[in-house]
Coordinates of C-alpha atoms and ligand atoms in Angstrom, one line a residue:
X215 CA 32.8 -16.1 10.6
X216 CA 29.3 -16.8 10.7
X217 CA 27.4 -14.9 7.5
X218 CA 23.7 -13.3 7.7
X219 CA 22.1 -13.3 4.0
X220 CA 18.7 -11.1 3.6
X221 CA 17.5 -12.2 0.2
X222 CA 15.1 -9.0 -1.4
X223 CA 15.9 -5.6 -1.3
X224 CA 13.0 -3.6 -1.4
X225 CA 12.5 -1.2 1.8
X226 CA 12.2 -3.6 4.3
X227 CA 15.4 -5.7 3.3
X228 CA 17.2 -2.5 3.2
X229 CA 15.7 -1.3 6.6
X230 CA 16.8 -4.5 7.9
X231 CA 20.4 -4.5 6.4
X232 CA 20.9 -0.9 7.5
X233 CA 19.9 -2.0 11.2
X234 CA 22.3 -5.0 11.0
X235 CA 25.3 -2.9 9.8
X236 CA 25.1 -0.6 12.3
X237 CA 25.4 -3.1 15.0
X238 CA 28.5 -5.1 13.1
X239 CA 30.0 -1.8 13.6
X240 CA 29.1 -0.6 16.7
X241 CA 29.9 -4.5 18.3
X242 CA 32.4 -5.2 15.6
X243 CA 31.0 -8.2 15.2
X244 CA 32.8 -10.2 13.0
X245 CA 30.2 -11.2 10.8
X246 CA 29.7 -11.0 6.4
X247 CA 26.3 -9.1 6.0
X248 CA 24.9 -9.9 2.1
X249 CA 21.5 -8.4 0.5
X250 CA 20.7 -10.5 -2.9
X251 CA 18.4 -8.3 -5.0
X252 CA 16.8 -10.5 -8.0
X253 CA 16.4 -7.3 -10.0
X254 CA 18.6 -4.5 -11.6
X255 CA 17.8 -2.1 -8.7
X256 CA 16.8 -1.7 -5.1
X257 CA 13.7 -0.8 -4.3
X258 CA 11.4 -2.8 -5.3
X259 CA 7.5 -1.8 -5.0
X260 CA 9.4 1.8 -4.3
X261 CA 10.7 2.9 -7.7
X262 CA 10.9 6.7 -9.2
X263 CA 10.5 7.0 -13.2
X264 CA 11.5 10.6 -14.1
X265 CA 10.1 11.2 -17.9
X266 CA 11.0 15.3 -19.2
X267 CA 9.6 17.2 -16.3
X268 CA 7.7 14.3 -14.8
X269 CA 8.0 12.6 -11.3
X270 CA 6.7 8.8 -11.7
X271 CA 6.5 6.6 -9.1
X272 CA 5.9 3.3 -10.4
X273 CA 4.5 1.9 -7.5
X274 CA 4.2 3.4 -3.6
X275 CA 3.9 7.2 -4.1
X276 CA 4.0 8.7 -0.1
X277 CA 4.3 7.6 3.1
X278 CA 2.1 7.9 5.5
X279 CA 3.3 11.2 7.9
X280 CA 2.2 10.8 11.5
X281 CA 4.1 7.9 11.9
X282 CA 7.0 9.7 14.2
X283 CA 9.2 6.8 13.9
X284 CA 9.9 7.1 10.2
X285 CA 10.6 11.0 10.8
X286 CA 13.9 9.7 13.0
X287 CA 14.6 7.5 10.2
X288 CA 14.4 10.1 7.6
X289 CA 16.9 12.0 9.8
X290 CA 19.1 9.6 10.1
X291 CA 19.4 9.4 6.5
X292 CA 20.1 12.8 6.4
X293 CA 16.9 13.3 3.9
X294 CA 15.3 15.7 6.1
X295 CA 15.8 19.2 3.6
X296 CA 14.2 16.8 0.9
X297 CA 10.4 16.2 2.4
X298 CA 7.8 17.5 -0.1
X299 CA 4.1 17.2 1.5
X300 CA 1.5 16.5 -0.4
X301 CA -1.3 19.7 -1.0
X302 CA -4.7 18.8 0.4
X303 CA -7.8 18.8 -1.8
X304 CA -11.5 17.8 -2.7
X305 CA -12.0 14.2 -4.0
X306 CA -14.6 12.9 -6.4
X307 CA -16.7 10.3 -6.8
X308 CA -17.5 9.7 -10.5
X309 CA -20.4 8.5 -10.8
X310 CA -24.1 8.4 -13.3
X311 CA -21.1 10.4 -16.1
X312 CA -20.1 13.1 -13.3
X313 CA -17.8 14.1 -11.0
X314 CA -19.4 15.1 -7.8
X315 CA -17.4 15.9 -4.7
X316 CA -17.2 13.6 -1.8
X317 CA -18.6 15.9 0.8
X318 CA -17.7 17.9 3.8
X319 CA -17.5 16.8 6.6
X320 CA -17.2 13.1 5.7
X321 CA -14.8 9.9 7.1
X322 CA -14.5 7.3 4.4
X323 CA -17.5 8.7 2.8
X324 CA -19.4 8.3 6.2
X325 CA -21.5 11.6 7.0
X326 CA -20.2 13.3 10.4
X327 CA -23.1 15.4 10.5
X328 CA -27.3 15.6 9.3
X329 CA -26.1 18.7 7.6
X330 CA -23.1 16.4 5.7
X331 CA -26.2 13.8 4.6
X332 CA -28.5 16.4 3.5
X333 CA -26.2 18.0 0.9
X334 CA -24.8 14.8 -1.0
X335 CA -24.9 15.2 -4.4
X336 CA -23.9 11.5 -4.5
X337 CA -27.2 10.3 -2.8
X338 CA -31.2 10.6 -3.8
X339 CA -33.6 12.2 -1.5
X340 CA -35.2 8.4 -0.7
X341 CA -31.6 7.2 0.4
X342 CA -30.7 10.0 2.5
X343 CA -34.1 9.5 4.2
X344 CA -33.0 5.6 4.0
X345 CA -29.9 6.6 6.1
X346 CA -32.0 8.5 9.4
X347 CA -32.8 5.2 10.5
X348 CA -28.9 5.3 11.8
X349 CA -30.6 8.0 14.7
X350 CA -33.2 5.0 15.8
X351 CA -32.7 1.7 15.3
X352 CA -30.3 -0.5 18.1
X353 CA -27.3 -2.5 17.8
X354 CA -28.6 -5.8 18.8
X355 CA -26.9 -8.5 16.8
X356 CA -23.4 -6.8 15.0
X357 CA -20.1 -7.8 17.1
X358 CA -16.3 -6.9 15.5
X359 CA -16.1 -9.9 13.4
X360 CA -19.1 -9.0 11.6
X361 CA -18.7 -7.8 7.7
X362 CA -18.4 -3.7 8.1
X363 CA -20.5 -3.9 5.0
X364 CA -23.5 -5.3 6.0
X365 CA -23.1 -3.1 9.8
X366 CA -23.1 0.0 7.0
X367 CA -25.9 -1.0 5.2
X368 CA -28.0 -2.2 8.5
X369 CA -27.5 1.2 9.8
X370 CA -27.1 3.7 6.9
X371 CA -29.0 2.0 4.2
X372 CA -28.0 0.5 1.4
X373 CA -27.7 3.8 -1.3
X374 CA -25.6 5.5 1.0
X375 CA -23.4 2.5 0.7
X376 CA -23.1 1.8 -2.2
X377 CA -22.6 5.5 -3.8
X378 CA -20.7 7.0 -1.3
X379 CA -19.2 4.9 1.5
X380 CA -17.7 1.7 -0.8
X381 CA -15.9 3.5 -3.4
X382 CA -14.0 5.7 -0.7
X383 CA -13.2 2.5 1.8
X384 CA -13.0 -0.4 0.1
X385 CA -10.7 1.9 -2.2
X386 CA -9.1 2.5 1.1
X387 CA -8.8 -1.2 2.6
X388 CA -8.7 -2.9 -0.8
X389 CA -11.7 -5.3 -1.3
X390 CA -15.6 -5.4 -0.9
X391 CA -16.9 -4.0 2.1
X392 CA -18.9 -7.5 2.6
X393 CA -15.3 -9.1 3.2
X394 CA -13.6 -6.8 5.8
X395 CA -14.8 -7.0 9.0
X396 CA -15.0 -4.1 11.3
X397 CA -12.5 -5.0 13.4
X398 CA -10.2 -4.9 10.2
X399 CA -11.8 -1.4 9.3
X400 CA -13.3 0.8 11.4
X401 CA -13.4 -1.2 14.8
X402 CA -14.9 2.0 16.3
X403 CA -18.1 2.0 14.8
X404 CA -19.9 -0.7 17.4
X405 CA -18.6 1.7 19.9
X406 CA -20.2 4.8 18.3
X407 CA -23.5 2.8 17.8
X408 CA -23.2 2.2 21.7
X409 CA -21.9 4.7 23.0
X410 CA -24.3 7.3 21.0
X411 CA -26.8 5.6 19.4
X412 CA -26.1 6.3 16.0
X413 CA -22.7 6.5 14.1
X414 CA -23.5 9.7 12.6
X415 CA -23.9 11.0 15.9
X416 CA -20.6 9.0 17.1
X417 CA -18.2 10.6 14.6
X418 CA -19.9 14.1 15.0
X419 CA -18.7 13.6 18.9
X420 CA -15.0 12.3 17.6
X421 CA -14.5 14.7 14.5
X422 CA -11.7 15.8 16.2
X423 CA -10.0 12.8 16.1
X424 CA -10.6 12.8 12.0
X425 CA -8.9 15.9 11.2
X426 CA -6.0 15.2 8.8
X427 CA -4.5 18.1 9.2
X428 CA -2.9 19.5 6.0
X429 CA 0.0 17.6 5.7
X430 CA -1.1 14.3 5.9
X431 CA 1.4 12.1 3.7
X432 CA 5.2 12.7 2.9
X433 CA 7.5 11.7 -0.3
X434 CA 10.9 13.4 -1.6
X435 CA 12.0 16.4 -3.9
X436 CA 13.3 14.0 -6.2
X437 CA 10.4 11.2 -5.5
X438 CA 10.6 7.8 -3.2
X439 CA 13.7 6.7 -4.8
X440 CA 15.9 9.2 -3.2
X441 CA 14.8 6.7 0.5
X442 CA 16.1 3.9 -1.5
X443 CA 19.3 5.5 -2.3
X444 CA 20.0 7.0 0.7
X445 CA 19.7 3.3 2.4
X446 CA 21.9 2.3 -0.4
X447 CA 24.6 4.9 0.1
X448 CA 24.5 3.9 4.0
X449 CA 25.4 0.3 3.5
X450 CA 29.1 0.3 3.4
X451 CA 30.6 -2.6 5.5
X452 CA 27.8 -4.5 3.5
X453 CA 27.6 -6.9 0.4
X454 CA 25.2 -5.9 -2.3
X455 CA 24.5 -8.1 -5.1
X456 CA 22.0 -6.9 -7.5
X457 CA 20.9 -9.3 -11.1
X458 CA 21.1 -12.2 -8.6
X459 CA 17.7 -13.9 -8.2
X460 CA 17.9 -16.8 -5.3
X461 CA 16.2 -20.1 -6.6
X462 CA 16.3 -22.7 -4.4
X463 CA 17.8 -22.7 -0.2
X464 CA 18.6 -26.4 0.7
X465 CA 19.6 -26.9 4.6
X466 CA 22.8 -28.1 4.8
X467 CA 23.7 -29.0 8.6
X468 CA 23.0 -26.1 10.3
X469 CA 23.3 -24.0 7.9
X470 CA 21.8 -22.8 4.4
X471 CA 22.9 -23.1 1.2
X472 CA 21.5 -20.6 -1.3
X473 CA 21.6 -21.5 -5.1
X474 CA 21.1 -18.5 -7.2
X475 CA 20.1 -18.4 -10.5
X476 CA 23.7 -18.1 -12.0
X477 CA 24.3 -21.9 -10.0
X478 CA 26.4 -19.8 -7.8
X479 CA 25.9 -21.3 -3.9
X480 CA 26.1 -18.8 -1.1
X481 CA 26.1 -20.9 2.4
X482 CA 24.3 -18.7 5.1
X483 CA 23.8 -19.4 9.1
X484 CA 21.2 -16.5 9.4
X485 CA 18.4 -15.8 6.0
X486 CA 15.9 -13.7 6.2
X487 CA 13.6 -13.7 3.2
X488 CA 11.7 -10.1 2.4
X489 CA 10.5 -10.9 -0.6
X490 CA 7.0 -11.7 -1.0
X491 CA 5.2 -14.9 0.0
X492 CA 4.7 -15.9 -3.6
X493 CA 8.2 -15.2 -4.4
X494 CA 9.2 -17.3 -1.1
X495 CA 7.3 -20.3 -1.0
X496 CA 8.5 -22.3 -3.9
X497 CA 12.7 -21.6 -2.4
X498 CA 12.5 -24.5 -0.1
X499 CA 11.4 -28.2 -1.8
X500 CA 8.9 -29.0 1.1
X501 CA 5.0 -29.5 0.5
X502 CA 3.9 -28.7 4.3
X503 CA 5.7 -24.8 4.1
X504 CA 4.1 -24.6 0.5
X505 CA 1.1 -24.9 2.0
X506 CA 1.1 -22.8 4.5
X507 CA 1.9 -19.8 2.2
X508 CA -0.7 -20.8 0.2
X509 CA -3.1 -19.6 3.3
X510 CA -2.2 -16.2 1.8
X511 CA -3.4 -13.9 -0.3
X512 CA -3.1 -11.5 -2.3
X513 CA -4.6 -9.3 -5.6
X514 CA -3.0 -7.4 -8.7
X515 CA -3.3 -4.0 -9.6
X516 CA -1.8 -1.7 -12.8
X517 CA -0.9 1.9 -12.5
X518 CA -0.7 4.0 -15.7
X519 CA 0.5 7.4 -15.3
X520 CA -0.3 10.0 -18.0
X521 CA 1.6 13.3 -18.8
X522 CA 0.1 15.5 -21.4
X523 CA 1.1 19.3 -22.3
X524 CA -2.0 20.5 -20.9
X525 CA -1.4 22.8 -17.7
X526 CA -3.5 21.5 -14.9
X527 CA -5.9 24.3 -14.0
X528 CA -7.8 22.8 -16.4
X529 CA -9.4 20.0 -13.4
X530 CA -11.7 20.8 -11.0
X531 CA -10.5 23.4 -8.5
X532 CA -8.6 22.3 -5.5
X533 CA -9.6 18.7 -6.5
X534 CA -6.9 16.2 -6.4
X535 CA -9.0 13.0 -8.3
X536 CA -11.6 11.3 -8.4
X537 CA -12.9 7.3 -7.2
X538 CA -15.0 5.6 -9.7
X539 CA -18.6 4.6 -7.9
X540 CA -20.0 2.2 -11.1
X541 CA -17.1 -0.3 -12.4
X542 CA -19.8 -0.5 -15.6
X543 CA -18.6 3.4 -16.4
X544 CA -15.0 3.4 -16.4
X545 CA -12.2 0.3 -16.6
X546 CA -10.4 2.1 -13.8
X547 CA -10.8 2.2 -10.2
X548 CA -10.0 5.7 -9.0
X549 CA -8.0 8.2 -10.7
X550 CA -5.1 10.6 -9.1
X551 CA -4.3 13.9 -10.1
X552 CA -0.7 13.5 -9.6
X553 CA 0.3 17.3 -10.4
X554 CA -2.0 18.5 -8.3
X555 CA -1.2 16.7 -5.0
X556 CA 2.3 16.5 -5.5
X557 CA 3.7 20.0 -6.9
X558 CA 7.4 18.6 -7.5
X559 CA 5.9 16.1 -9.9
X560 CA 5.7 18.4 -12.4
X561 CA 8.3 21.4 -13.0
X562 CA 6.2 23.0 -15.9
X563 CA 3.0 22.7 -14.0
X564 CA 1.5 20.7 -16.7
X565 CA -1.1 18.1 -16.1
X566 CA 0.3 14.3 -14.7
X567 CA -2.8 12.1 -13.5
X568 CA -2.4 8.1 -12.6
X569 CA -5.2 5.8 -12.9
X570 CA -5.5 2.6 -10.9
X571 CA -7.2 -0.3 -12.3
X572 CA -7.6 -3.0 -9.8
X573 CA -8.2 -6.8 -9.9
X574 CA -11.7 -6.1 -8.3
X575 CA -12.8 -4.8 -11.2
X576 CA -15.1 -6.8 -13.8
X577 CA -12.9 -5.1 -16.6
X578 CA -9.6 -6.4 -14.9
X579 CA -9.7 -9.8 -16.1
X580 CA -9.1 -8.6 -20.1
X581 CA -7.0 -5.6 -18.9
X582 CA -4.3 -8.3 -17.3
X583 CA -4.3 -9.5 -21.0
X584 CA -3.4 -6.2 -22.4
X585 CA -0.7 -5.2 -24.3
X586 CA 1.1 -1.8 -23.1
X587 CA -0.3 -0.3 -26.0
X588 CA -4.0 -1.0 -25.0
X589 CA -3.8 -0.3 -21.5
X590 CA -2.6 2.9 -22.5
X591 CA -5.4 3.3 -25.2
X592 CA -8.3 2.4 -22.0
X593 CA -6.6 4.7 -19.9
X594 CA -7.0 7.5 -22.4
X595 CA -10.7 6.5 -23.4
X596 CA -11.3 6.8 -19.4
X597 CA -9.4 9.9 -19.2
X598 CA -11.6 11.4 -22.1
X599 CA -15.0 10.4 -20.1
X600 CA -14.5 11.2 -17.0
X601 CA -12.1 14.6 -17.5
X602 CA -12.9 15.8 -21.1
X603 CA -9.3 15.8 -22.2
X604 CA -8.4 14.2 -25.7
X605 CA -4.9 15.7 -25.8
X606 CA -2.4 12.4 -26.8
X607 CA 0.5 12.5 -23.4
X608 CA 3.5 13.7 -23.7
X609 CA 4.5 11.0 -21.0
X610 CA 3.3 7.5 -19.8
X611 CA 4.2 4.9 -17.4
X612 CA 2.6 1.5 -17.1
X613 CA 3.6 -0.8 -14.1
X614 CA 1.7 -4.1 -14.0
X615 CA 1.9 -5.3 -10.4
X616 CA 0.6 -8.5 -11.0
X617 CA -0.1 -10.7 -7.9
X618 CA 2.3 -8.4 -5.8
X619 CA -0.8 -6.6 -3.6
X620 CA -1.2 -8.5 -0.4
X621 CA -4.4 -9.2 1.0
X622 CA -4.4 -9.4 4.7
X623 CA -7.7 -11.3 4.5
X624 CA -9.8 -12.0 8.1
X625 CA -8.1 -15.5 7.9
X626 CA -4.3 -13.7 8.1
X627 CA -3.2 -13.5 11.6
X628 CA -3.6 -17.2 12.2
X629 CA -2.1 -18.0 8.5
X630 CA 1.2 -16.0 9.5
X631 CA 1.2 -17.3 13.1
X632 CA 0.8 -21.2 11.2
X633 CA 3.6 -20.4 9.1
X634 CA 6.4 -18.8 11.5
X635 CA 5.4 -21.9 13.9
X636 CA 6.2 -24.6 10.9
X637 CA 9.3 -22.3 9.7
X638 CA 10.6 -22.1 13.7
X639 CA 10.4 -25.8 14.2
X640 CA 12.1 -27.1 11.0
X641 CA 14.3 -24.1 9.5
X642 CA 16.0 -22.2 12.7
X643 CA 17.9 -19.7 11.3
X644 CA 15.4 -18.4 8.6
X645 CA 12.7 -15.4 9.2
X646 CA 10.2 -13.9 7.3
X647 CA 10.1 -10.2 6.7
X648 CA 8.4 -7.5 4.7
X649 CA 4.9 -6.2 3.2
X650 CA 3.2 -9.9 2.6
X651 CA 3.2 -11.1 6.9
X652 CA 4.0 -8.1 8.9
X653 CA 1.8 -4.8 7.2
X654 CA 2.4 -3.4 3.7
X655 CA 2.7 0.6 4.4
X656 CA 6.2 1.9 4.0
X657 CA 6.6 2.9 7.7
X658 CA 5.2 -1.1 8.6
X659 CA 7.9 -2.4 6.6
X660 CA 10.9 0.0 7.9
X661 CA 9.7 -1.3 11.4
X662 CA 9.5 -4.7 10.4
X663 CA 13.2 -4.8 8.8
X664 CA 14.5 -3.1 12.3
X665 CA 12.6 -5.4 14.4
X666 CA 13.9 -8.4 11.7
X667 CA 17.4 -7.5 11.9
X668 CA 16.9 -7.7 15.8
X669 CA 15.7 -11.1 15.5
X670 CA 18.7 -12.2 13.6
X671 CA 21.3 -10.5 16.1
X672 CA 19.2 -12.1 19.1
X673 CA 20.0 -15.8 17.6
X674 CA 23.9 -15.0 17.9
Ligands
FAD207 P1 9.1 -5.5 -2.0 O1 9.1 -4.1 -2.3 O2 8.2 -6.4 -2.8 O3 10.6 -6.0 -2.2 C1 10.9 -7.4 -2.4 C2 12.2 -7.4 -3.2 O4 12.6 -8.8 -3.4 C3 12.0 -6.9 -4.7 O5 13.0 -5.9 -5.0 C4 12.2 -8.2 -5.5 O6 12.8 -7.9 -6.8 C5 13.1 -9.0 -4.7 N1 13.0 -10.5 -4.9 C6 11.9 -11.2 -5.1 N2 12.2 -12.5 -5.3 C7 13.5 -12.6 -5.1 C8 14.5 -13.7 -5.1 N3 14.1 -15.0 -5.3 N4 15.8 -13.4 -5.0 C9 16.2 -12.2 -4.8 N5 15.4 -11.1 -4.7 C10 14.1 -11.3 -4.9 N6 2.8 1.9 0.7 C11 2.8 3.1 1.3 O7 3.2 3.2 2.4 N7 2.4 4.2 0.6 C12 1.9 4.1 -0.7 O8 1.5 5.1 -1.3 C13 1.9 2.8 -1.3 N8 1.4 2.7 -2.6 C14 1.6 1.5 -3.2 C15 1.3 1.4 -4.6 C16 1.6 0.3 -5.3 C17 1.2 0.2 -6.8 C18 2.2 -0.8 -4.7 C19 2.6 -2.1 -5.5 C20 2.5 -0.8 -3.3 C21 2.2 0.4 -2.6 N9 2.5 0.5 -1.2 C22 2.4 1.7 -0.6 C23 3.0 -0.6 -0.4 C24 4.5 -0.6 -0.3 O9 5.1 0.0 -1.4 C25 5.1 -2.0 -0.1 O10 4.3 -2.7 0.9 C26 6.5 -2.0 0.3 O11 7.3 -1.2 -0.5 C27 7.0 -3.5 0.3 O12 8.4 -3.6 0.6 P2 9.1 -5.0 0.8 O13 10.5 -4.7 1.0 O14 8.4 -5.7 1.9 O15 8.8 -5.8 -0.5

C-alpha cells in the first residue's frame, strides 16, 4: 500500500488532506493518508482565542468574500448558517496626533475624483495643488516593472504619497511603496494614465469597478477556528498526528523516510510539505535546495489584541480603525477596531481593538525583544495617544509571528519556479504547498491544497 504523508496542518494541509480523502473513498484507493502537525492543534496561522466575551483571532481574522470558490467549500463543510460579515466603516489615518478619515471616494488612499483631493484633511493646500499635475503631465518613461512608488509620486506628488496613499497600500501589500512594482500592485494604473491621461481621471471612469459592496470579507459565529474544525471533523479515513514535529526526510530508494522529532521514522512514497519555506528548507541535508529557499523572503509581525470594559461607542462613529501615517508617533502600524467590524467578537458590546506592529517599523527592532509584558505596556501607551482610553483591559492576546509573513518580493516567481525545477529533478515524489510559494490569503491556500492533493493523485 503505497502511503501519501502531508507534513503541516494549517489550512492548506488540511485543504489538501480533505481533497485526498475524498478521492481514496470515492476510488477506494487503497492508500494510508497521514497529516503530521508539529504543534498541539491544527490551524496554524488560523487560530481562535475566546477570552470572557471576547472573539480573538490570533492570527488571519476573515477571508476574503468574492472569491466564489471558497463559498462551495464553505458549503461543503456544512458551515454555511455560521458566516458572520464583517460591518463596513470609515478608516483613519493617524497622523500630526489625529485621527482624520481616509476620504470618500478613495482606492488605496488614491483620490477618484477633484472633489475627493480637494477635501483631504490628510493633505496641505501646496500638496493637493502638487497632485493636479496628474491632469497634465505624460507617461513617457514608467512600464509595469517600475516601483508603483515612484509612478505615484511622478504623477500625484510626493505629499499625497506619503500622507495618504503609503499608509493605506503598502499597509495593504506589505512593504514600501518603492519596492512593489505596479505590476505587483495596481497593474492598472499605466493603463489609466493612457487610456485617460491622468489616474485620477482613470479611476473616476472605473469607480464602478471599486465598489466593495458592503459585505466585503467573511469569518464564522464562533471565529476562524470553526473552518479548521470542520476540516478536522471531515477527515475520517485519515491519520492525524498532532505534537509530532518532522525533523529531517532522508530518500531512501524511491521512497522517503521521515524522522520526527520523537526518532520515530514514517516511510512515505508521496510528501507534500505545507509548512513554510523556513520551516522546510533545513528537512532535507542538501546545500543546493537550501539555497534555493533562501531566494525567499519573508517579514515578522506581532498582533496584540486588547479587551477593556469600555462599551465601544466611545470611537469614532462608524469608524472601524485607524493606519498610522508617521512610524515616529506610534510603535504600531495600524490599529483595528475589532468590535466594531466584527459584531460577534464581542457579546457585551464592549470595546476589543488589535494593533499590528510590523517589522517595517523603526520601533520593531526593540519590540521583537519585548517581553509579553512590555508589548502589552506599548500597546497601551499607543492605545492612550491615539484613542484617549487609559482603562487597564479586561482581556489581551499577544501572538508574535516572527519570520512567518511571506514576502512575495519582485524576485518570487522565478525563486519558486528555481526551486520546484531542483525539487522535480532530485526528489520526485515531494511537492511544495501552502502560503510561502503559491499566495498567502486563505482562499489561495484552500486552492493550492486542492490543486496539491491533485498533484499527488496524478503521480499514482
Ligand atoms: P501555516 O498556517 O503556516 O501552517 C503550517 C503548519 O505547519 C503549522 O500548523 C505549523 O505548526 C506546521 N509545521 C511547521 N513545521 C513543521 C514540521 N517540521 N513538522 C510538522 N508540522 C510543521 N489571510 C487571509 O486570507 N485573511 C486574513 O485576514 C489574514 N490575516 C493574517 C494575519 C496574520 C497575523 C497572519 C500570520 C496571516 C494572515 N493571513 C490572512 C494569511 C493566512 O492566514 C496564511 O497565509 C494561511 O493561513 C497559511 O496557511 P498554510 O497552511 O499555508 O501555512
Amino acid at each position: 500500500m503505497k502511503t501519501v504523508v502531508i507534513i503541516g496542518g494549517g489550512i492548506t494541509g488540511l485543504s489538501a488532506m480533505y481533497e485526498l480523502k475524498k478521492w481514496k473513498i470515492t476510488n477506494k484507493t487503497d492508500v494510508r493518508l497521514i497529516l503530521l502537525e508539529a504543534s498541539e492543534q491544527l490551524g496554524g496561522k488560523i487560530c481562535t482565542v475566546k477570552q470572557d466575551d471576547f472573539v480573538m483571532e490570533a492570527g488571519a481574522d476573515s477571508i476574503v468574500a468574492r472569491k466564489m470558490e471558497t463559498m462551495s467549500v464553505i458549503e461543503e463543510l456544512g458551515l454555511e448558517n455560521e458566516v458572520v460579515y464583517n460591518t463596513t466603516g470609515r478608516s483613519f489615518i493617524y497622523s500630526d496626533g489625529e485621527l482624520k478619515p481616509i476620504p470618500d471616494e478613495t482606492v488605496f488612499g488614491i483620490p477618484t475624483s477633484i472633489e475627493s483631493l480637494a477635501k483631504s484633511t490628510l493633505v496641505s493646500a501646496e500638496g493637493k495643488v502638487e497632485a493636479l499635475k496628474d491632469f497634465y503631465t505624460k507617461n513617457e518613461t514608467f512600464t509595469k516593472n517600475d516601483s508603483v512608488g515612484a509612478f505615484l509620486e511622478h504623477f500625484l506628488g510626493t505629499e499625497l504619497v506619503e500622507k495618504q496613499i503609503a499608509p493605506v497600500l503598502s499597509g495593504v501589500y506589505s512593504g514600501k511603496l518603492s519596492d512593489l512594482t505596479i505590476a505587483s500592485t495596481l497593474p492598472y494604473l499605466i493603463d489609466y494614465k493612457e487610456t485617460y491621461g491622468s489616474i485620477i481621471k482613470g479611476f473616476e471612469a472605473n469607480k464602478e469597478k471599486f465598489k466593495g459592496g458592503e459585505r466585503k470579507f467573511l469569518s464564522f459565529k464562533n471565529g476562524l477556528g470553526s473552518l479548521i474544525d470542520a476540516y478536522e471533523s471531515q477527515l475520517d479515513e485519515t491519520e492525524i498526528f498532532k505534537n509530532t514535529k518532522v525533523d529531517k526526510i532522508e530518500k531512501a530508494g524511491s521512497r522517503y523516510h521521515l524522522i520526527l522529532n520523537n526518532q520515530e521514522i514514517i516511510e512515505a512514497d508521496f510528501v507534500m510539505l505545507s509548512i513554510p519555506h523556513t520551516a522546510a528548507e533545513g528537512l532535507i541535508d542538501d546545500p543546493e535546495l537550501r539555497s534555493e529557499f533562501s531566494n525567499l523572503k519573508n517579514s515578522s509581525l506581532i498582533s496584540v489584541y486588547l479587551g477593556f470594559e469600555v462599551p465601544d461607542t466611545i470611537l469614532p462613529a462608524d469608524g472601524t480603525g485607524f493606519i498610522t501615517a508617521n512610524t515616529d508617533e506610534l510603535s504600531c502600524n495600524a490599529c483595528t477596531w475589532t468590535s466594531r467590524k466584527w459584531e460577534h467578537t464581542s457579546a457585551s458590546g464592549n470595546l476589543l481593538v488589535r494593533l499590528f506592529y510590523k517589522s517595517s517599523h523603526p520601533a520593531f527592532a526593540s519590540l521583537k525583544e519585548m517581553s509579553k509584558d512590555d508589548l502589552l505596556e506599548t500597546a497601551l501607551k499607543d492605545i492612550y495617544k491615539s484613542l484617549g482610553i487609559s482603562a487597564q483591559p479586561v482581556a489581551s492576546e499577544i501572538t508574535n509571528w516572527a519570520g512567518q509573513m511571506p514576502n512575495y518580493l519582485i524576485s518570487h516567481p522565478k525563486s519558486v519556479e528555481a526551486l520546484e525545477g531542483k525539487i522535480a529533478a532530485d526528489y520526485p515524489g515531494i511537492i511544495l504547498a501552502g502560503c510561502s510559494y503559491y499566495g498567502v490569503g486563505i482562499p489561495d491556500c484552500i486552492e493550492n491544497g486542492i490543486e496539491s492533493a491533485r498533484k499527488i493523485v496524478e503521480l499514482f
